[in-house]
Coordinates of C-alpha atoms and ligand atoms in Angstrom, one line a residue:
M1 CA -106.7 216.9 -29.8
D2 CA -107.1 214.4 -32.8
I3 CA -105.4 216.4 -36.0
L4 CA -103.5 220.3 -35.3
L5 CA -104.1 221.8 -37.9
T6 CA -102.6 225.2 -39.3
H7 CA -100.5 226.4 -41.8
G8 CA -96.8 227.9 -43.0
Y9 CA -98.1 231.9 -43.9
F10 CA -96.2 234.6 -41.2
L11 CA -97.1 237.7 -41.6
Y12 CA -94.5 239.2 -39.0
E13 CA -91.4 237.8 -41.1
D14 CA -93.5 239.2 -45.0
P15 CA -92.2 242.7 -45.5
K16 CA -94.0 243.1 -48.5
E17 CA -97.7 242.2 -46.8
L18 CA -96.8 243.5 -43.8
Q19 CA -96.9 247.3 -45.9
I20 CA -100.7 246.1 -47.4
M21 CA -101.3 245.0 -43.9
K22 CA -105.1 243.5 -45.1
P23 CA -105.0 240.2 -43.1
Y24 CA -107.0 237.3 -43.8
P25 CA -108.3 233.9 -41.6
P26 CA -108.0 230.7 -43.8
L27 CA -110.7 229.7 -44.5
G28 CA -109.9 225.8 -46.4
I29 CA -108.6 224.9 -42.7
L30 CA -111.2 226.6 -40.9
Y31 CA -114.2 224.7 -42.6
I32 CA -112.3 221.3 -42.0
C33 CA -111.6 221.8 -38.4
S34 CA -115.6 222.7 -38.6
H35 CA -117.1 219.6 -40.2
L36 CA -114.3 217.7 -38.4
R37 CA -115.7 218.4 -35.4
K38 CA -118.7 218.4 -36.5
K39 CA -118.4 214.7 -37.1
G40 CA -116.4 215.1 -33.2
L41 CA -113.4 214.2 -33.8
G42 CA -111.2 216.9 -31.8
A43 CA -109.7 219.2 -34.1
E44 CA -107.6 222.8 -33.1
V45 CA -106.0 225.6 -35.0
F46 CA -102.9 227.3 -34.3
D47 CA -103.2 229.7 -36.7
S48 CA -99.6 231.0 -37.4
T49 CA -100.9 234.0 -39.6
F50 CA -99.9 236.4 -35.7
S51 CA -98.0 233.8 -34.7
S52 CA -94.1 233.5 -34.9
R53 CA -92.7 229.7 -36.1
Q54 CA -90.9 230.3 -32.1
E55 CA -94.4 229.7 -30.7
L56 CA -95.1 226.3 -33.2
W57 CA -92.3 225.0 -32.2
A58 CA -92.5 225.7 -28.9
L59 CA -96.4 223.3 -29.4
L60 CA -95.2 220.9 -31.4
R61 CA -91.8 220.4 -29.3
Q62 CA -94.1 220.6 -26.0
G63 CA -97.5 218.9 -26.9
T64 CA -98.6 216.2 -26.7
P65 CA -97.6 215.1 -30.9
S66 CA -101.0 213.8 -32.7
V67 CA -101.7 214.1 -36.1
L68 CA -100.8 217.4 -37.7
G69 CA -102.7 218.8 -40.7
I70 CA -101.0 221.9 -42.9
Y71 CA -101.8 224.1 -45.5
A72 CA -99.8 224.5 -48.3
N73 CA -99.7 226.9 -51.1
L74 CA -96.7 227.6 -53.4
M75 CA -95.4 230.4 -51.9
T76 CA -95.5 228.9 -48.6
R77 CA -93.9 226.1 -49.2
S78 CA -90.5 226.1 -47.7
N79 CA -92.0 227.5 -44.2
V80 CA -94.8 223.9 -44.7
I81 CA -91.2 221.8 -45.2
E82 CA -89.3 223.1 -41.9
I83 CA -93.0 222.4 -40.2
L84 CA -93.1 218.9 -41.6
R85 CA -88.8 218.8 -40.4
V86 CA -89.4 219.6 -37.0
A87 CA -92.9 218.8 -36.8
K88 CA -91.3 214.8 -37.8
E89 CA -88.2 215.3 -35.0
S90 CA -91.5 215.4 -32.0
G91 CA -92.9 212.2 -33.0
W92 CA -96.5 214.0 -34.9
Q93 CA -97.8 212.1 -37.7
T94 CA -98.0 214.9 -40.7
V95 CA -100.6 215.3 -43.6
V96 CA -100.5 218.2 -46.3
G97 CA -102.8 219.2 -48.6
G98 CA -104.4 222.7 -49.6
P99 CA -103.6 223.5 -53.4
E100 CA -99.5 222.9 -53.6
P101 CA -98.8 219.1 -52.3
G102 CA -101.5 217.2 -55.1
A103 CA -98.9 218.4 -57.7
Y104 CA -95.5 217.6 -56.3
V105 CA -96.8 214.4 -54.4
Q106 CA -93.5 212.3 -54.4
E107 CA -91.2 216.0 -53.3
Y108 CA -94.0 215.9 -50.6
L109 CA -93.4 212.6 -49.1
A110 CA -89.3 213.2 -49.2
A111 CA -90.0 215.9 -46.8
G112 CA -91.4 214.6 -44.3
A113 CA -95.7 213.8 -45.3
D114 CA -97.4 210.9 -43.9
V115 CA -99.8 211.3 -46.3
V116 CA -100.7 213.9 -49.3
V117 CA -104.2 214.9 -49.6
I118 CA -105.4 215.9 -52.8
G119 CA -108.7 217.5 -53.5
E120 CA -110.8 218.4 -51.1
G121 CA -109.4 217.9 -47.5
E122 CA -113.4 217.0 -44.8
I123 CA -113.9 213.7 -45.6
T124 CA -111.1 212.5 -46.7
L125 CA -109.2 214.0 -43.3
E126 CA -112.6 212.6 -41.3
E127 CA -111.9 208.8 -42.3
L128 CA -107.6 209.2 -42.0
V129 CA -107.8 211.3 -38.7
P130 CA -108.6 208.3 -37.0
A131 CA -106.8 205.3 -39.1
L132 CA -103.5 207.4 -38.3
R133 CA -105.2 207.7 -34.6
K134 CA -105.1 203.8 -34.6
R135 CA -102.1 204.1 -36.4
A136 CA -104.3 201.3 -38.7
I137 CA -102.2 202.8 -42.4
D138 CA -102.8 199.2 -43.7
N139 CA -106.3 200.8 -44.0
L140 CA -105.0 203.9 -45.4
H141 CA -105.4 202.1 -49.0
Q142 CA -109.0 202.1 -48.8
I143 CA -109.1 205.7 -48.2
D144 CA -109.7 208.1 -51.3
G145 CA -107.6 211.9 -52.4
I146 CA -104.0 210.7 -51.0
A147 CA -101.5 209.8 -51.7
F148 CA -98.3 208.1 -49.5
R149 CA -95.7 205.6 -48.9
A150 CA -96.1 201.8 -49.3
P151 CA -93.3 199.4 -46.5
N152 CA -91.1 199.2 -49.9
G153 CA -90.7 202.9 -50.2
S154 CA -93.4 203.6 -53.7
V155 CA -96.0 205.9 -53.6
I156 CA -99.5 205.1 -53.6
R157 CA -101.8 207.2 -54.9
T158 CA -105.7 206.1 -53.9
K159 CA -109.0 206.6 -56.5
A160 CA -109.8 210.9 -55.9
R161 CA -111.9 212.2 -53.8
E162 CA -115.4 212.6 -54.8
Q163 CA -116.4 216.4 -54.2
I164 CA -119.0 217.7 -51.6
K165 CA -122.2 217.4 -53.5
D166 CA -123.7 220.2 -51.1
I167 CA -121.5 222.4 -50.0
D168 CA -124.7 224.3 -47.8
A169 CA -124.9 221.5 -45.9
Q170 CA -121.5 221.6 -44.1
P171 CA -121.1 224.0 -41.4
W172 CA -119.1 227.4 -41.6
P173 CA -115.6 227.7 -41.0
A174 CA -115.1 227.5 -37.6
R175 CA -113.6 231.1 -36.5
E176 CA -114.2 230.8 -33.4
S177 CA -110.7 229.1 -33.8
V178 CA -108.4 231.9 -34.6
D179 CA -107.9 235.5 -33.5
M180 CA -110.8 236.7 -35.8
A181 CA -110.6 240.3 -34.2
R182 CA -107.4 240.5 -34.3
Y183 CA -108.0 240.1 -38.6
V184 CA -110.6 242.6 -38.2
E185 CA -109.3 244.9 -35.9
V186 CA -105.4 244.9 -38.5
W187 CA -107.5 245.8 -41.0
R188 CA -109.9 248.6 -39.5
Q189 CA -106.4 250.2 -37.8
H190 CA -104.9 250.1 -41.2
H191 CA -107.4 251.1 -43.9
G192 CA -110.6 252.4 -41.3
M193 CA -112.9 250.0 -42.4
G194 CA -112.6 246.2 -40.5
S195 CA -112.7 243.1 -42.8
V196 CA -114.5 239.0 -43.1
S197 CA -113.7 237.0 -45.8
L198 CA -116.3 234.7 -47.3
I199 CA -116.9 232.1 -50.1
T200 CA -120.3 232.0 -52.1
A201 CA -119.2 228.9 -54.0
R202 CA -116.5 225.8 -55.1
G203 CA -114.4 226.1 -58.3
C204 CA -113.9 228.3 -60.7
P205 CA -115.6 226.1 -65.1
Y206 CA -113.0 228.5 -67.2
R207 CA -109.6 227.4 -68.3
C208 CA -107.5 230.2 -68.4
R209 CA -104.4 227.8 -68.9
W210 CA -102.3 229.4 -66.2
C211 CA -104.4 228.7 -63.3
S212 CA -104.6 226.8 -60.3
H213 CA -107.4 224.3 -60.8
E214 CA -105.8 221.2 -58.6
V215 CA -108.6 221.6 -55.7
F216 CA -112.0 221.6 -57.4
G217 CA -111.4 220.8 -60.5
K218 CA -113.3 222.6 -63.2
T219 CA -116.4 222.2 -60.9
H220 CA -118.6 224.6 -59.7
R221 CA -121.0 224.1 -56.7
R222 CA -122.5 227.6 -55.4
R223 CA -124.2 226.9 -52.6
K224 CA -127.7 228.7 -51.7
A225 CA -128.7 232.3 -51.4
T226 CA -129.7 232.6 -48.2
S227 CA -126.9 230.3 -46.8
V228 CA -124.8 233.0 -47.3
A229 CA -127.0 236.0 -46.1
N230 CA -127.7 233.2 -43.1
E231 CA -123.6 233.9 -42.7
L232 CA -123.6 237.7 -43.2
E233 CA -125.3 238.8 -41.1
W234 CA -124.0 236.0 -38.4
L235 CA -120.1 237.8 -39.1
I236 CA -121.3 241.2 -39.5
D237 CA -123.5 240.1 -35.6
Q238 CA -119.9 238.7 -34.5
Y239 CA -117.9 241.4 -35.2
Q240 CA -119.1 244.3 -36.6
P241 CA -117.1 244.9 -40.0
Q242 CA -117.6 248.0 -42.0
M243 CA -117.0 245.2 -45.2
A244 CA -116.7 242.3 -46.2
W245 CA -114.6 240.3 -49.0
M246 CA -116.1 237.5 -51.5
A247 CA -113.3 235.5 -52.1
D248 CA -115.0 233.1 -54.3
D249 CA -113.0 233.0 -58.0
V250 CA -115.5 234.3 -59.6
F251 CA -118.5 235.8 -57.4
T252 CA -120.8 237.7 -60.5
I253 CA -120.9 233.6 -62.2
H254 CA -123.7 233.2 -62.5
H255 CA -126.2 235.5 -62.9
G256 CA -129.8 234.5 -61.9
W257 CA -127.6 233.2 -58.3
L258 CA -126.6 237.4 -58.0
F259 CA -130.0 238.5 -58.1
Q260 CA -131.7 236.0 -55.5
Y261 CA -128.9 236.8 -53.0
A262 CA -129.4 241.1 -53.8
A263 CA -133.0 240.5 -53.8
E264 CA -132.5 238.1 -50.1
L265 CA -129.7 240.9 -48.5
K266 CA -132.2 243.7 -49.7
R267 CA -135.3 241.7 -47.6
R268 CA -132.8 241.6 -44.8
G269 CA -131.9 245.3 -44.4
L270 CA -128.8 244.4 -45.2
K271 CA -125.8 246.4 -46.8
L272 CA -122.7 246.1 -46.3
P273 CA -120.0 247.0 -48.3
F274 CA -118.0 244.5 -50.0
E275 CA -115.4 243.9 -53.3
C276 CA -114.7 241.1 -55.1
I277 CA -113.4 239.7 -57.9
S278 CA -115.0 239.4 -61.5
R279 CA -114.4 238.8 -65.2
A280 CA -115.5 241.5 -67.9
D281 CA -117.9 239.1 -69.3
R282 CA -119.7 237.9 -66.3
L283 CA -120.5 241.2 -65.7
N284 CA -123.4 243.8 -67.4
G285 CA -125.0 246.8 -66.5
Q286 CA -127.8 245.2 -64.8
V287 CA -125.3 242.9 -62.8
I288 CA -122.9 245.7 -62.0
E289 CA -126.4 248.4 -61.0
T290 CA -127.3 245.0 -58.5
L291 CA -123.7 245.0 -57.3
A292 CA -123.9 248.8 -56.3
E293 CA -127.5 248.5 -55.2
M294 CA -126.0 245.7 -52.8
G295 CA -122.9 248.3 -51.5
C296 CA -119.7 247.1 -53.8
F297 CA -117.1 249.3 -53.6
R298 CA -115.1 247.9 -56.0
V299 CA -114.4 244.9 -58.9
W300 CA -111.4 243.5 -59.1
I301 CA -111.2 242.6 -63.3
G302 CA -108.1 239.9 -64.1
S303 CA -107.3 241.9 -66.8
E304 CA -104.5 239.9 -68.1
S305 CA -103.1 242.0 -70.7
G306 CA -103.9 244.6 -73.5
S307 CA -103.6 242.2 -76.9
Q308 CA -105.9 240.5 -77.7
R309 CA -104.2 237.3 -79.4
I310 CA -102.0 237.1 -75.3
L311 CA -105.4 237.0 -74.2
N312 CA -106.1 234.3 -77.0
A313 CA -103.5 232.3 -75.9
M314 CA -103.8 232.0 -72.6
E315 CA -107.3 230.8 -72.8
R316 CA -108.8 233.5 -70.8
G317 CA -112.1 233.4 -73.2
V318 CA -112.1 237.4 -72.6
T319 CA -111.8 240.3 -74.9
V320 CA -109.3 243.7 -74.2
E321 CA -113.5 245.7 -75.3
Q322 CA -115.1 243.9 -72.9
V323 CA -112.8 244.6 -70.1
Q324 CA -113.2 248.1 -71.3
T325 CA -116.9 248.0 -70.9
A326 CA -116.8 246.8 -67.9
V327 CA -114.6 249.2 -66.2
A328 CA -116.6 251.6 -67.9
L329 CA -119.9 250.1 -66.7
C330 CA -118.6 249.8 -63.2
K331 CA -117.4 253.3 -63.4
S332 CA -121.0 254.8 -64.0
A333 CA -121.9 253.5 -61.5
G334 CA -119.8 254.1 -58.7
I335 CA -117.7 251.2 -58.4
Q336 CA -113.7 251.2 -58.2
T337 CA -112.1 248.9 -60.6
G338 CA -108.9 247.4 -60.1
M339 CA -107.2 245.7 -62.9
F340 CA -104.7 242.4 -62.8
L341 CA -102.2 242.1 -65.0
M342 CA -99.1 239.6 -66.0
W343 CA -96.8 240.1 -68.6
G344 CA -94.6 237.5 -69.8
Y345 CA -97.2 235.2 -71.0
E346 CA -95.4 233.2 -74.0
G347 CA -95.9 234.4 -77.5
E348 CA -95.4 238.6 -76.3
D349 CA -93.6 241.1 -77.6
L350 CA -92.3 244.8 -77.6
S351 CA -96.7 245.4 -79.9
D352 CA -98.4 243.1 -76.9
I353 CA -96.6 245.3 -74.8
E354 CA -97.0 248.5 -75.8
A355 CA -101.4 247.4 -76.0
T356 CA -101.9 246.9 -72.6
V357 CA -100.1 250.2 -72.1
E358 CA -103.0 251.3 -73.9
H359 CA -105.1 249.3 -72.5
V360 CA -104.3 250.8 -68.7
K361 CA -104.4 253.8 -70.0
R362 CA -107.8 254.6 -71.7
T363 CA -109.8 252.0 -69.6
D364 CA -107.9 253.5 -66.5
P365 CA -108.2 252.5 -64.0
D366 CA -108.6 253.1 -60.1
I367 CA -106.1 250.2 -58.9
F368 CA -103.6 247.4 -61.3
F369 CA -101.8 245.4 -60.2
T370 CA -98.5 243.2 -62.1
T371 CA -96.9 240.3 -62.3
V372 CA -94.3 238.4 -64.4
A373 CA -96.4 235.1 -65.3
Y374 CA -95.0 231.9 -63.0
P375 CA -95.8 228.4 -64.4
I376 CA -98.3 226.8 -62.0
K377 CA -97.4 223.2 -61.5
G378 CA -100.4 221.3 -62.8
T379 CA -101.9 223.5 -65.5
P380 CA -101.6 224.2 -69.3
Y381 CA -98.8 226.3 -68.6
F382 CA -97.1 225.2 -66.9
S383 CA -97.0 221.7 -69.3
D384 CA -96.4 224.5 -71.9
V385 CA -93.3 225.4 -70.3
A386 CA -92.1 222.8 -68.5
G387 CA -89.0 221.9 -70.6
R388 CA -87.3 225.5 -70.3
V389 CA -88.1 226.1 -66.1
E390 CA -85.6 226.4 -64.1
S391 CA -85.8 226.4 -60.5
L392 CA -83.7 229.3 -58.9
K393 CA -83.6 227.9 -55.1
P394 CA -83.2 224.1 -54.2
W395 CA -87.1 223.2 -54.1
S396 CA -87.9 223.3 -50.9
D397 CA -86.2 226.6 -50.5
S398 CA -88.2 228.3 -53.0
S399 CA -91.5 229.2 -54.2
D400 CA -92.9 228.3 -57.4
R401 CA -92.3 232.1 -58.5
E402 CA -88.0 231.3 -57.6
F403 CA -87.7 230.1 -61.1
R404 CA -86.8 231.2 -64.8
I405 CA -87.7 230.3 -68.0
R406 CA -85.3 230.2 -70.0
N407 CA -84.6 232.2 -73.7
R408 CA -88.0 234.4 -71.9
H409 CA -87.6 237.9 -71.2
S410 CA -85.0 239.1 -68.8
R411 CA -86.8 240.3 -65.7
Q412 CA -85.1 243.8 -66.4
F413 CA -87.4 244.0 -69.9
Y414 CA -90.2 243.3 -67.3
R415 CA -89.4 246.2 -64.8
F416 CA -88.8 248.3 -68.3
A417 CA -92.6 247.1 -69.1
D418 CA -93.8 248.0 -65.7
S419 CA -92.0 251.2 -65.2
L420 CA -93.4 252.1 -69.1
L421 CA -96.9 251.1 -68.2
R422 CA -96.6 253.2 -64.6
T423 CA -95.4 256.2 -65.9
E424 CA -97.8 256.7 -69.2
V425 CA -101.1 255.9 -66.9
E426 CA -99.2 259.2 -64.7
F427 CA -98.3 260.9 -67.3
K428 CA -101.9 260.3 -69.4
R429 CA -103.5 261.0 -65.5
L430 CA -101.9 264.0 -64.6
R431 CA -102.0 265.9 -67.8
H432 CA -105.3 266.8 -68.4
K433 CA -105.4 268.0 -64.3
P434 CA -105.2 271.6 -64.3
D435 CA -102.8 272.1 -61.4
T436 CA -99.7 269.7 -62.8
D437 CA -96.9 271.9 -62.8
D438 CA -94.4 271.7 -65.7
A439 CA -91.9 270.3 -64.4
T440 CA -94.3 267.5 -63.2
L441 CA -95.2 265.9 -66.7
E442 CA -91.5 266.5 -68.0
T443 CA -90.0 264.4 -65.9
L444 CA -92.9 261.8 -66.8
R445 CA -91.5 262.2 -70.2
A446 CA -88.2 261.7 -69.3
G447 CA -89.6 258.4 -67.6
I448 CA -92.1 257.1 -70.5
A449 CA -88.7 257.4 -72.5
E450 CA -86.0 255.9 -70.1
A451 CA -89.0 253.0 -70.0
R452 CA -89.3 252.5 -73.8
A453 CA -85.5 252.8 -74.5
G454 CA -84.7 250.5 -71.9
L455 CA -87.3 247.9 -72.9
Q456 CA -86.2 248.4 -76.6
A457 CA -82.1 247.9 -75.3
T458 CA -82.8 244.7 -73.5
F459 CA -85.5 243.2 -75.5
G460 CA -82.8 240.7 -76.8
E461 CA -81.7 240.2 -73.4
V462 CA -83.1 236.6 -72.2
E463 CA -83.2 234.4 -69.5
A464 CA -80.5 232.2 -69.7
Ligands
B12_1 C1 -108.6 234.1 -51.1 C2 -107.3 233.8 -52.0 C3 -106.0 234.2 -51.2 C4 -106.0 235.2 -50.1 C5 -105.5 234.4 -48.7 C6 -106.0 235.3 -47.8 C7 -107.0 234.2 -46.8 N1 -106.0 233.6 -45.7 O1 -108.0 233.3 -47.6 C8 -104.8 236.1 -50.8 C9 -105.3 237.1 -51.7 C10 -104.0 237.0 -49.8 C11 -103.8 235.0 -51.3 C12 -102.9 235.9 -52.0 C13 -102.4 234.4 -52.9 N2 -102.7 233.3 -53.7 CO1 -104.3 232.6 -53.3 N3 -106.7 232.2 -53.5 C14 -107.7 232.3 -52.8 C15 -108.6 231.8 -53.2 C16 -109.7 232.6 -54.5 C17 -109.6 231.1 -52.1 C18 -108.6 230.2 -51.4 C19 -110.2 229.8 -50.5 O2 -110.7 230.2 -49.4 N4 -110.7 228.8 -50.9 C20 -112.3 228.0 -50.1 C21 -111.4 227.4 -49.3 C22 -111.9 226.0 -49.6 O3 -110.1 226.5 -50.2 P1 -108.8 225.8 -50.3 O4 -108.5 226.9 -49.3 O5 -108.2 225.2 -51.0 O6 -109.0 224.4 -49.2 C23 -109.7 223.7 -49.6 C24 -108.9 222.1 -49.8 O7 -107.6 223.2 -50.0 C25 -108.2 221.1 -48.6 N5 -107.1 222.2 -47.8 C26 -106.9 223.1 -47.3 N6 -105.9 223.3 -46.7 C27 -105.9 222.2 -46.3 C28 -104.9 221.1 -45.4 C29 -104.0 219.9 -45.0 C30 -104.1 219.2 -43.8 C31 -105.6 219.0 -45.8 C32 -105.3 217.8 -45.4 C33 -106.7 220.1 -46.5 C34 -106.4 221.2 -46.9 O8 -109.3 221.3 -47.9 C35 -110.0 222.2 -48.4 C36 -111.0 222.2 -47.7 O9 -111.9 222.1 -48.9 C37 -107.5 230.6 -54.4 C38 -108.7 230.1 -55.4 C39 -109.7 228.9 -54.7 N7 -110.8 229.7 -55.4 O10 -109.5 227.9 -53.6 C40 -106.4 231.3 -54.6 C41 -105.7 230.5 -54.6 C42 -105.0 229.5 -53.3 N8 -103.8 231.8 -54.4 C43 -103.6 230.5 -54.9 C44 -102.1 231.8 -55.3 C45 -101.3 231.8 -56.6 C46 -101.7 233.7 -54.2 C47 -100.7 233.8 -54.6 C48 -99.0 233.3 -54.8 C49 -101.0 235.0 -55.6 C50 -99.6 236.2 -55.9 N9 -99.9 237.0 -56.7 O11 -99.1 237.0 -55.1 C51 -100.3 234.9 -53.2 C52 -100.7 234.0 -51.6 C53 -100.2 234.6 -50.4 C54 -99.5 233.5 -49.4 N10 -98.6 234.4 -49.2 O12 -99.6 233.0 -49.7 C55 -103.3 229.7 -55.8 C56 -102.7 228.5 -55.8 C57 -101.5 228.1 -56.4 C58 -100.6 227.3 -56.2 N11 -100.9 225.4 -56.3 O13 -100.2 227.1 -54.9 C59 -105.3 229.6 -55.7 C60 -105.4 228.2 -55.8 C61 -105.4 230.6 -57.2 C62 -105.7 229.6 -58.3 N12 -106.5 229.1 -59.0 O14 -104.8 229.5 -59.4 N13 -105.3 234.4 -51.8
SF4_2 S1 -108.2 232.6 -63.9 FE1 -110.1 233.1 -62.7 S2 -111.8 232.3 -64.9 FE2 -110.1 232.1 -65.0 S3 -110.0 230.1 -64.4 FE3 -108.8 230.3 -62.8 S4 -110.9 231.3 -61.5 FE4 -111.5 230.8 -63.8

């Protein structure tokens, strides 16, 4: 084996995810694995999702050390750091990649990574793995897209790695390297539908200020509609799923492509229910009708705020009305909607929170999730607040979500905002239902009053 690929996500250690139970395989390392195998390198995957750190430690300690490649994102950082430590103690050469390490090169090198890969991993690892296997460290300077330490301790960053031009020429993810049947089965057991994931494009050209573009930059490269249909057909044959998740950033970004893909599915008689993410401005009547015909049962929309002022500050490029129209169109086409909302973006005050509450009440999506804005290093939003960000724990033990932004409203304030949103929406939903009793409405009214009073009371509280 030339390289063992892994990621730091352990499902059974994550109480929240254990309730949700919607795991998908790590497509990034599976793409790398199939590419390296195609190039004749011995690549294997240790899929941590259903495994434990003890099993990984045993493999690292007992196996013959070679190169260990680890995918890292902001949530898995502390696990990845621990994996690096055990791997180094056991004599492995270590490489990290994914959306986070490029933003924290020094830190990952200090934590035990021999090399940090920045951007797409396929070609970089194709060149890097043989060099590491031969311990030809001097050759590293010639490999684009990496950072490493010179013998004198200085950090060397090579030229940026050029992106893969034709992503269709790449082999599909090496799903055979992970227990795909188990992923599908977990979905089936917990949600009544086995699910698979696939991507149709790489990169997003939009510029929402809080979103990370670390891996693909602002490019957008699409696969051919026929190639995606081939992969879907193969997935159905192999794993008999009842649904799919199109894991693209914005599945409906290219309308011409979408219509072609829909026609291709129709020609093949394929109609697997699926869910996807879209921007409201990339949804219109014809797109939504096409999605419904293709089997789309849910569209997730990044709505973020009901205040246009805040959407503009985020450079979201979407209007509140567009979100409302898109949700209404989905409803009339029989497609469920899920909304992502963000509290606490710079400049948000009580009137913006009230606008978000009104927006969600009016739009009435089937589901909505809220989060308090968190600055991802490398994004413009991070730069905006960098001077005020304080980590609550040492970098290596924390995620980029364990921090405080000085002078931002307190966490308690956002808990009240959340409670106001949920009780107001519930009240509106139940008020007109004939079987709702007065006591329920009274409880909700009290909840609304309490949340609003809490918001007022904590308005002056800021993160210290
Ligand atoms: C699908 C997805 C999810 C799924 C993951 C399920 C799964 N296993 O696939 C779900 C919904 C669970 C999810 C959750 C979250 N996600 Co997410 N997600 C994505 C998304 C949209 C696609 C991932 C993907 O498949 N990409 C396609 C592959 C080909 O790209 P890739 O993984 O980046 O891999 C390439 C390179 O990174 C590199 N590479 C990857 N691994 C390795 C390993 C080595 C050794 C090397 C050298 C290179 C390398 O090479 C690969 C091929 O070129 C990305 C955005 C995006 N478009 O990538 C966000 C993204 C990864 N998610 C993000 C975030 C913030 C989250 C959450 C924190 C959100 C939240 N609020 O909870 C959670 C964290 C969950 C967790 N515990 O890890 C951020 C990460 C930012 C960061 N700096 O870490 C991203 C980049 C979105 C964004 N633009 O901000 N996510
Ligand atoms: S939030 Fe979505 S639309 Fe905005 S830049 Fe990120 S991926 Fe693109």
